[in-house]
Amino acid sequence: MDNLLISSVYFKKFKELSEYSDRTIKSYKSPLKELGVFIKDYGYNSETLDFDKFYYCEDDGEYEPIDLEFVDAYVEYLKETKQTKTTIGNHFSAVKSFFQFIEDIDLICENPFARYPTSFHYRALKNRALSREESDRLLKAAALLDPFLLQYFVLILLQFTCGLRSKELCSLKLSQINFDLNIIVIDNGQKTYASSVRMTPALKKYLQVYVNHPYFLDWLGGTMNKELFFSKKKPLTNTKLNKIISEIASKADINRKVTSHDLRATMAYLMDQNGFSIPAIQRQMRHKKSSTTLIYLPMKNRLYT
């Protein structure tokens, strides 16, 4: 089967218009091919790759371009799968250079890779976590915006305590929640292995109220195999999820863009502030390596690296 990125117009124009030698083009092919596989695993469904219409929201029929959240997930993937800093650097440099080229020839409108320093793997990235005070305001705003069902409140609380990746959150089903063991099983995320996260007592309490609400039971329709979060009788998409988070952040007077991945970073920060160890945070974030967890803890990163 053709690789999504290698068979795209982006790579064809890269080969055709760049001044690189055939040998250099060949060296780009391996990391770009791997990126194409990652894009599919990330949840991109179209047969034709379009970075300016990377996310699609069925609710309003709108498209959004590839964004910083995707790059964050890709950085995490490199940290998890590559053995050395050199390999990580080579892969990321090739991808960043490729995106710079396709932006230069106007094939894409936005280039989120441009915001990352090529040497990101040698030092901590900018802290994207919300402060404790901002986190409290976000939870309060979520409750105010959705006081009847409290879906927004549960969604934000879940992210602050479990830190799911956006794809995992959108596809999360009631059948994955085990109230007896206080865990949520993650078996259909962007990773290929099953794992679990622990629920706090507060999350368990509000989740039980939420899943027994008449409106949620009506959405469920007698089956456990439906998504936990929904909008207008449809499961959340990545675009809709981030629009909801943006709306809540605006209500909370947080004057910066807030994404689902920022809430994942906030979970790591809050756990660290509450005295949890790096291995404990690593387990909740489901990272294979502690070095990946340290990406989310800039101050700790400086101490450990």
Coordinates of C-alpha atoms in Angstrom, one line a residue:
M1 CA 0.0 0.0 0.0
D2 CA 1.3 3.5 -0.9
N3 CA 2.6 5.6 2.0
L4 CA 0.4 8.6 2.6
L5 CA 3.2 11.2 2.6
I6 CA 5.5 9.6 0.0
S7 CA 2.7 9.4 -2.5
S8 CA 1.5 13.0 -1.8
V9 CA 1.9 16.1 -3.9
Y10 CA 4.1 17.5 -1.2
F11 CA 6.8 14.9 -1.6
K12 CA 6.5 14.9 -5.4
K13 CA 7.0 18.7 -5.5
F14 CA 9.9 18.3 -3.0
K15 CA 11.6 15.9 -5.4
E16 CA 10.8 18.0 -8.4
L17 CA 11.6 21.5 -7.2
S18 CA 14.2 21.2 -4.5
E19 CA 17.9 21.5 -5.3
Y20 CA 18.9 18.5 -3.3
S21 CA 20.8 15.7 -4.9
D22 CA 19.2 12.3 -5.4
R23 CA 21.3 11.0 -2.6
T24 CA 19.9 13.7 -0.2
I25 CA 16.4 13.1 -1.4
K26 CA 16.8 9.4 -0.6
S27 CA 18.0 10.3 2.9
Y28 CA 14.8 12.3 3.5
K29 CA 12.6 9.4 2.3
S30 CA 13.0 7.2 5.4
P31 CA 11.9 9.7 8.1
L32 CA 9.2 11.1 5.8
K33 CA 7.9 7.6 5.2
E34 CA 7.8 7.0 8.9
L35 CA 6.0 10.3 9.4
G36 CA 3.4 9.1 6.8
V37 CA 2.7 6.0 8.9
F38 CA 2.5 8.2 12.1
I39 CA -0.1 10.5 10.4
K40 CA -2.3 7.4 9.7
D41 CA -1.8 6.2 13.3
Y42 CA -2.7 9.7 14.6
G43 CA -6.1 9.3 13.0
Y44 CA -6.0 11.0 9.6
N45 CA -8.6 9.3 7.5
S46 CA -8.5 10.8 4.1
E47 CA -6.8 9.0 1.2
T48 CA -5.3 12.2 0.0
L49 CA -3.0 14.2 2.3
D50 CA -4.0 17.9 2.8
F51 CA -2.1 19.7 5.6
D52 CA -4.3 22.8 5.3
K53 CA -7.4 20.6 5.8
F54 CA -5.9 18.1 8.3
Y55 CA -8.8 18.1 10.7
Y56 CA -12.5 17.9 9.8
C57 CA -15.4 18.7 12.1
E58 CA -18.6 17.1 11.0
D59 CA -20.7 19.4 13.2
D60 CA -20.0 22.5 11.1
G61 CA -18.3 21.1 8.0
E62 CA -15.1 23.1 8.6
Y63 CA -11.5 22.1 8.1
E64 CA -8.5 23.1 10.2
P65 CA -4.8 22.9 9.3
I66 CA -2.1 20.7 10.9
D67 CA -1.2 22.3 14.2
L68 CA 1.2 22.4 17.1
E69 CA -0.7 19.6 18.9
F70 CA 0.2 17.3 16.1
V71 CA 3.9 18.3 16.3
D72 CA 3.8 17.7 20.1
A73 CA 2.5 14.2 19.5
Y74 CA 5.2 13.6 16.9
V75 CA 7.9 14.8 19.2
E76 CA 6.6 12.4 21.9
Y77 CA 6.6 9.6 19.3
L78 CA 10.2 10.2 18.4
K79 CA 11.2 10.2 22.1
E80 CA 9.4 6.9 22.6
T81 CA 10.7 5.1 19.5
K82 CA 14.2 6.3 18.8
Q83 CA 17.2 5.1 20.8
T84 CA 19.6 8.0 20.5
K85 CA 19.5 11.8 20.4
T86 CA 21.3 11.6 17.1
T87 CA 18.5 9.6 15.5
I88 CA 15.8 11.8 17.0
G89 CA 17.7 14.9 15.8
N90 CA 18.1 13.5 12.2
H91 CA 14.5 12.5 11.9
F92 CA 13.1 15.8 13.3
S93 CA 15.6 17.9 11.2
A94 CA 14.5 16.2 8.0
V95 CA 10.8 16.6 8.7
K96 CA 11.3 20.3 9.8
S97 CA 13.3 21.1 6.7
F98 CA 10.7 19.3 4.5
F99 CA 7.9 21.4 6.0
Q100 CA 9.9 24.6 5.6
F101 CA 10.3 23.8 1.9
I102 CA 6.7 23.1 1.2
E103 CA 5.8 26.3 3.0
D104 CA 8.3 28.3 0.9
I105 CA 6.7 27.1 -2.3
D106 CA 3.2 27.9 -0.9
L107 CA 1.9 24.3 -0.6
I108 CA 0.8 24.9 3.0
C109 CA -0.6 28.0 4.7
E110 CA 0.8 27.2 8.2
N111 CA 4.0 25.4 9.3
P112 CA 3.8 24.4 13.0
F113 CA 7.2 22.8 12.8
A114 CA 8.7 26.2 12.4
R115 CA 8.0 26.9 16.1
Y116 CA 10.2 24.1 17.3
P117 CA 14.0 24.5 17.7
T118 CA 15.8 21.8 15.8
S119 CA 17.8 21.0 18.9
F120 CA 14.6 20.5 21.0
H121 CA 15.7 17.0 22.1
Y122 CA 18.7 18.5 24.0
R123 CA 16.7 20.8 26.2
A124 CA 13.3 21.3 27.7
L125 CA 10.5 22.8 25.6
K126 CA 8.5 25.8 26.6
N127 CA 6.1 24.9 29.4
R128 CA 2.6 24.6 28.0
A129 CA 0.9 23.7 31.2
L130 CA -1.7 25.9 32.8
S131 CA -1.0 27.2 36.3
R132 CA -2.9 25.8 39.3
E133 CA -5.0 29.0 39.4
E134 CA -5.7 28.8 35.7
S135 CA -6.7 25.2 36.1
D136 CA -9.2 26.1 38.8
R137 CA -10.7 28.8 36.6
L138 CA -11.0 26.4 33.7
L139 CA -12.9 23.9 35.8
K140 CA -15.2 26.5 37.1
A141 CA -15.8 27.9 33.6
A142 CA -16.5 24.4 32.3
A143 CA -19.2 23.9 35.0
L144 CA -20.8 27.3 34.2
L145 CA -20.9 26.6 30.4
D146 CA -22.6 23.2 30.8
P147 CA -24.4 23.2 34.2
F148 CA -27.1 20.7 33.2
L149 CA -25.0 17.7 31.9
L150 CA -21.6 18.8 33.3
Q151 CA -19.9 17.1 30.3
Y152 CA -17.4 19.9 29.9
F153 CA -16.5 19.8 33.6
V154 CA -15.9 16.0 33.4
L155 CA -13.9 16.3 30.3
I156 CA -11.6 19.0 31.7
L157 CA -11.3 17.1 35.1
L158 CA -10.4 13.9 33.2
Q159 CA -7.7 15.6 31.2
F160 CA -6.2 17.3 34.4
T161 CA -6.0 13.9 36.1
C162 CA -5.6 11.3 33.3
G163 CA -4.0 13.4 30.5
L164 CA -5.3 11.4 27.5
R165 CA -4.1 12.2 24.0
S166 CA -6.8 13.9 21.9
K167 CA -7.5 10.8 19.8
E168 CA -7.8 8.7 22.9
L169 CA -10.2 11.1 24.5
C170 CA -12.4 11.4 21.4
S171 CA -12.7 7.7 21.0
L172 CA -13.0 6.9 24.8
K173 CA -16.0 4.6 25.4
L174 CA -17.9 3.8 28.6
S175 CA -16.9 0.2 28.3
Q176 CA -13.2 1.3 29.0
I177 CA -14.1 2.7 32.4
N178 CA -13.7 0.3 35.3
F179 CA -15.3 1.9 38.4
D180 CA -14.5 -1.1 40.6
L181 CA -10.7 -0.9 39.9
N182 CA -10.7 2.9 39.5
I183 CA -9.0 2.7 36.1
I184 CA -9.6 3.7 32.5
V185 CA -8.3 1.2 30.0
I186 CA -6.7 2.8 26.9
D187 CA -6.8 0.2 24.2
N188 CA -7.6 2.3 21.1
G189 CA -5.2 5.2 21.2
Q190 CA -2.4 6.2 18.9
K191 CA -0.1 3.7 20.6
T192 CA -0.2 0.0 19.6
Y193 CA -0.3 -1.4 23.1
A194 CA -3.1 -1.4 25.8
S195 CA -2.5 0.4 29.0
S196 CA -4.5 2.1 31.7
V197 CA -4.7 5.3 33.8
R198 CA -5.9 5.6 37.4
M199 CA -8.9 7.7 38.3
T200 CA -8.9 10.1 41.2
P201 CA -11.8 9.8 43.7
A202 CA -13.1 13.2 42.4
L203 CA -13.0 12.0 38.8
K204 CA -14.7 8.7 39.7
K205 CA -17.5 10.6 41.6
Y206 CA -18.3 13.0 38.7
L207 CA -18.0 10.4 36.0
Q208 CA -20.5 8.2 37.8
V209 CA -22.9 11.2 38.0
Y210 CA -22.3 12.0 34.3
V211 CA -22.8 8.5 33.0
N212 CA -26.1 8.1 34.9
H213 CA -27.5 11.4 33.6
P214 CA -30.7 10.9 31.6
Y215 CA -29.3 12.8 28.6
F216 CA -26.2 10.6 28.6
L217 CA -28.3 7.5 28.9
D218 CA -30.3 8.6 25.9
W219 CA -27.1 9.1 23.9
L220 CA -25.9 5.6 25.1
G221 CA -29.1 3.9 23.8
G222 CA -28.6 0.8 25.8
T223 CA -25.0 0.0 24.7
M224 CA -21.7 0.4 26.5
N225 CA -19.8 0.7 23.2
K226 CA -20.4 4.4 22.5
E227 CA -18.1 7.4 22.9
L228 CA -18.1 9.0 26.3
F229 CA -18.1 12.6 25.0
F230 CA -20.4 13.9 22.2
S231 CA -21.8 17.0 20.7
K232 CA -25.1 17.4 18.7
K233 CA -25.6 13.6 18.8
K234 CA -22.1 12.9 17.3
P235 CA -18.9 11.8 18.9
L236 CA -16.3 14.5 19.4
T237 CA -13.7 15.1 16.7
N238 CA -10.3 16.6 17.4
T239 CA -11.4 19.9 15.9
K240 CA -14.6 20.0 18.0
L241 CA -12.7 19.0 21.1
N242 CA -10.3 21.9 20.8
K243 CA -13.1 24.3 20.0
I244 CA -14.8 23.3 23.2
I245 CA -11.6 23.8 25.2
S246 CA -11.0 27.1 23.5
E247 CA -14.6 28.3 24.4
I248 CA -14.1 27.2 28.1
A249 CA -10.7 28.9 28.2
S250 CA -12.2 32.1 26.9
K251 CA -14.9 31.9 29.5
A252 CA -12.2 31.5 32.2
D253 CA -10.4 34.6 30.9
I254 CA -7.3 32.6 29.9
N255 CA -5.8 34.8 27.2
R256 CA -3.8 32.2 25.2
K257 CA -4.6 29.3 23.0
V258 CA -5.4 26.2 25.0
T259 CA -5.5 22.7 23.4
S260 CA -6.2 19.2 24.6
H261 CA -2.4 18.6 24.6
D262 CA -1.9 21.6 26.9
L263 CA -4.2 19.9 29.4
R264 CA -2.1 16.7 29.1
A265 CA 0.9 18.9 30.0
T266 CA -1.1 20.4 32.8
M267 CA -1.7 17.0 34.3
A268 CA 2.1 16.4 34.5
Y269 CA 2.6 19.8 36.1
L270 CA -0.1 19.3 38.7
M271 CA 1.1 15.9 39.6
D272 CA 4.6 17.2 40.0
Q273 CA 3.3 20.1 42.2
N274 CA 1.4 17.6 44.3
G275 CA 4.6 15.7 45.1
F276 CA 4.3 12.7 42.7
S277 CA 7.6 11.2 41.6
I278 CA 8.8 11.1 38.0
P279 CA 8.1 7.4 37.7
A280 CA 4.5 7.9 39.0
I281 CA 3.9 10.7 36.4
Q282 CA 5.5 8.6 33.7
R283 CA 3.1 5.7 34.5
Q284 CA 0.0 8.0 34.3
M285 CA 1.2 9.5 31.0
R286 CA 2.0 6.0 29.7
H287 CA 5.5 6.8 28.5
K288 CA 8.0 4.1 27.9
K289 CA 10.9 6.4 28.8
S290 CA 11.2 9.0 31.6
S291 CA 13.0 11.3 29.2
T292 CA 9.7 11.7 27.4
T293 CA 7.9 12.6 30.6
L294 CA 10.5 15.2 31.3
I295 CA 9.5 17.1 28.1
Y296 CA 6.4 18.1 30.1
L297 CA 8.4 19.2 33.1
P298 CA 10.8 21.9 32.0
M299 CA 12.3 22.6 35.4
K300 CA 12.8 19.0 36.1
N301 CA 14.2 18.5 32.6
R302 CA 17.0 21.0 33.4
L303 CA 17.9 19.0 36.5
Y304 CA 17.8 15.5 35.0
T305 CA 19.4 16.1 31.6

